[in-house]
Tab-separated table of C-alpha atoms in Angstrom:
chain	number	residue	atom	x	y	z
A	414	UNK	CA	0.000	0.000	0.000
A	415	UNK	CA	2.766	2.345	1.280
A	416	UNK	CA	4.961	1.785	-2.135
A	417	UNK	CA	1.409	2.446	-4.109
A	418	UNK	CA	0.862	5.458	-2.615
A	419	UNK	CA	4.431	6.975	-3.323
A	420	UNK	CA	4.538	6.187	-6.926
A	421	UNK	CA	0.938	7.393	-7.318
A	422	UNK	CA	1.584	10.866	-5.647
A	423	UNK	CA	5.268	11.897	-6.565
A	424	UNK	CA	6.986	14.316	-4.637
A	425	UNK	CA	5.352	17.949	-4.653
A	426	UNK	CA	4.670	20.148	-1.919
A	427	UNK	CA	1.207	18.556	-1.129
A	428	UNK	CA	2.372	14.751	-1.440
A	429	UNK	CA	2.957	13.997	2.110
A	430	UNK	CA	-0.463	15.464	2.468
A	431	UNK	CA	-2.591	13.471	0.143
A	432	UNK	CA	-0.789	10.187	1.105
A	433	UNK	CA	-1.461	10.811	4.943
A	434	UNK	CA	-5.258	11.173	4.211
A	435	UNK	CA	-5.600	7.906	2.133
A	436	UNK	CA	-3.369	6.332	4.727
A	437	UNK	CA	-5.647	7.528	7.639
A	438	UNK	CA	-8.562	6.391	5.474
A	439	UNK	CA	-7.522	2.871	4.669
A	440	UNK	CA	-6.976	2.303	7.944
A	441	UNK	CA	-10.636	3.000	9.270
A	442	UNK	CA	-12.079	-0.038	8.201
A	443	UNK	CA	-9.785	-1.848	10.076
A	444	UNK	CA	-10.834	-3.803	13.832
A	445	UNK	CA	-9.929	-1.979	16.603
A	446	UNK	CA	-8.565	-3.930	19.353
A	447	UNK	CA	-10.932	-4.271	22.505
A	448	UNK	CA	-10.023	-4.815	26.015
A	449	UNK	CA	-11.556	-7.992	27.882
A	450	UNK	CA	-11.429	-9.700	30.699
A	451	UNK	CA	-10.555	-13.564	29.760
A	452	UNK	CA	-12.009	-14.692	33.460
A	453	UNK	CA	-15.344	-13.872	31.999
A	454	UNK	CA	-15.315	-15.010	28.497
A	455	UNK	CA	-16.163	-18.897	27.596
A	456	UNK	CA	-14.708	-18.845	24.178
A	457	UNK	CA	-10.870	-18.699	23.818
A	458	UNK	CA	-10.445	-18.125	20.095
A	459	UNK	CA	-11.870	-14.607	21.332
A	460	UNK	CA	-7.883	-14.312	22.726
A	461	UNK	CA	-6.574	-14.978	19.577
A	462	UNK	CA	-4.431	-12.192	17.124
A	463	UNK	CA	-5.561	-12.495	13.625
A	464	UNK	CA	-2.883	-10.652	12.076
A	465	UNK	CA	-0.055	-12.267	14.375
A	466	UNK	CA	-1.579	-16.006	14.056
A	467	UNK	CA	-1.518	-16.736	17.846
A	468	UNK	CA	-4.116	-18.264	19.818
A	469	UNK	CA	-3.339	-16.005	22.995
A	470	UNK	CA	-2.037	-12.673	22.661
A	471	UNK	CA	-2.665	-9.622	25.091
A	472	UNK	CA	-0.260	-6.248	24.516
A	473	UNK	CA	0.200	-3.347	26.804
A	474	UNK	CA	2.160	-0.207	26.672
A	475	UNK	CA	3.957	1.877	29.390
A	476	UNK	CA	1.565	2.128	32.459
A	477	UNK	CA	1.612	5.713	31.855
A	478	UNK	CA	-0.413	6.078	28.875
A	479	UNK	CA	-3.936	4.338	29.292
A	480	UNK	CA	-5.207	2.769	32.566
A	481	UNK	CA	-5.955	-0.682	30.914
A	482	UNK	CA	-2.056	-0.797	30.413
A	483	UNK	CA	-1.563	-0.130	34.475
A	484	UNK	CA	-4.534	-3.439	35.012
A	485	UNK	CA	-2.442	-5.689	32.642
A	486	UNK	CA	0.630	-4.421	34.568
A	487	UNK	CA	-0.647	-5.125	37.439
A	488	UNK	CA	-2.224	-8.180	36.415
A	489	UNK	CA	1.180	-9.604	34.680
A	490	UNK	CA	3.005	-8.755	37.848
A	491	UNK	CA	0.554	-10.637	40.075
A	492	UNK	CA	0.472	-13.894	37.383
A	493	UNK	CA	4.180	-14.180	38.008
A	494	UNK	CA	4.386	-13.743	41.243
A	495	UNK	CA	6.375	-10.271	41.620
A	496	UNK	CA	3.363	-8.827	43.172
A	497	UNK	CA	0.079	-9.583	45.541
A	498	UNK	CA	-3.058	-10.450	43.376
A	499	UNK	CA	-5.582	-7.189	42.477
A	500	UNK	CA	-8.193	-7.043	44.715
A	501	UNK	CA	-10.781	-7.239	41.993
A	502	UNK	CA	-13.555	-9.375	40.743
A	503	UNK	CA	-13.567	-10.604	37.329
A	504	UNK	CA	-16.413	-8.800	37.028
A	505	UNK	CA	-15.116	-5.500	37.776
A	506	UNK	CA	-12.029	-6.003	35.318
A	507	UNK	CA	-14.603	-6.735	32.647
A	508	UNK	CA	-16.557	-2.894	33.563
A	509	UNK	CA	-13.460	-1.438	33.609
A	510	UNK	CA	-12.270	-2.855	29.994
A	511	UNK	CA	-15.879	-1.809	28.842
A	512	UNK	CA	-15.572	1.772	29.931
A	513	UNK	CA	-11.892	1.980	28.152
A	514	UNK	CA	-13.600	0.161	25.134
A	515	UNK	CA	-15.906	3.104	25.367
A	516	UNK	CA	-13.267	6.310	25.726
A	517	UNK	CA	-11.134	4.418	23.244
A	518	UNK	CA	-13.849	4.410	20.294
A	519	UNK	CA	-14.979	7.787	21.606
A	520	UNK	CA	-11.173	9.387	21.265
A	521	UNK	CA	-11.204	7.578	17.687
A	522	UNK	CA	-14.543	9.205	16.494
A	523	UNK	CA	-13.039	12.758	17.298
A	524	UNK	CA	-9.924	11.964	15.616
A	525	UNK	CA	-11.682	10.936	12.228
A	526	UNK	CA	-14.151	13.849	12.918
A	527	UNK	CA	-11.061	16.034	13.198
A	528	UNK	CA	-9.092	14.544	10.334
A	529	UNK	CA	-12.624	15.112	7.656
A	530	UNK	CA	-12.557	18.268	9.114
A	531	UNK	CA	-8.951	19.480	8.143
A	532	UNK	CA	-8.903	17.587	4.997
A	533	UNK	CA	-12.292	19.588	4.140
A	534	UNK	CA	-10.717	22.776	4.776
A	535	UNK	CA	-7.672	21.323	2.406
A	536	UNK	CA	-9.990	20.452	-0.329
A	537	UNK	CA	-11.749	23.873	-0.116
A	538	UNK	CA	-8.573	25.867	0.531
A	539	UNK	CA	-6.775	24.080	-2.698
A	540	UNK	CA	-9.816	24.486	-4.989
């Protein structure tokens, strides 16, 4: 995709430009990753990374950026025995990956709402 977009855009002033929109639009379609709780899910091909072909996968960042990354942290330090367990229910994990679910997919709806924005303005501006 990346090589298709350079040889279809060249190299003028507004190149980058174009080929950062149809980058950021491709991508939309795509399957965001949701947080879960495996205690409370039956099926375990749900744990599985399509792209990566592995039937268990989970991924965190630092445990500065989102609070899911500090529960996996904290979760992952408990599981190997570095730490005392959470006190949580399984239950409670699974609210709090909902309501990260929920600000994630809310923070990605302004950013596309943001992005048609400025490209509108670019489209207008350049016509």
């Amino acid at each position: 995709l990346q090589k298709s977009l350079n040889e279809t855009f060249g190299a003028d002033k507004y190149s980058e430009a174009r080929k950062e929109v149809l980058t950021n639009m491709f991508s939309r379609p795509m399957q965001m990753a949701l947080y879960f709780c495996t205690g409370v899910l039956e099926d375990e091909t749900l744990f599985r990374h399509y792209a990566l072909n592995v039937p268990f996968y989970t991924h965190f960042t630092s445990p500065i950026r989102r609070y899911a990354d500090i529960i996996v942290h904290r979760l992952l330090s408990a599981s190997l025995g570095s730490s005392s367990p959470i006190k949580m229910e399984k239950e409670a994990i699974q609210r709090q990956a909902d309501h990260c679910n929920d600000r994630k997919m809310a923070s990605k709806r302004v950013q596309e709402l943001s992005a048609d924005l400025f490209f509108a303005i670019f489209v207008r501006v350049r016509a």
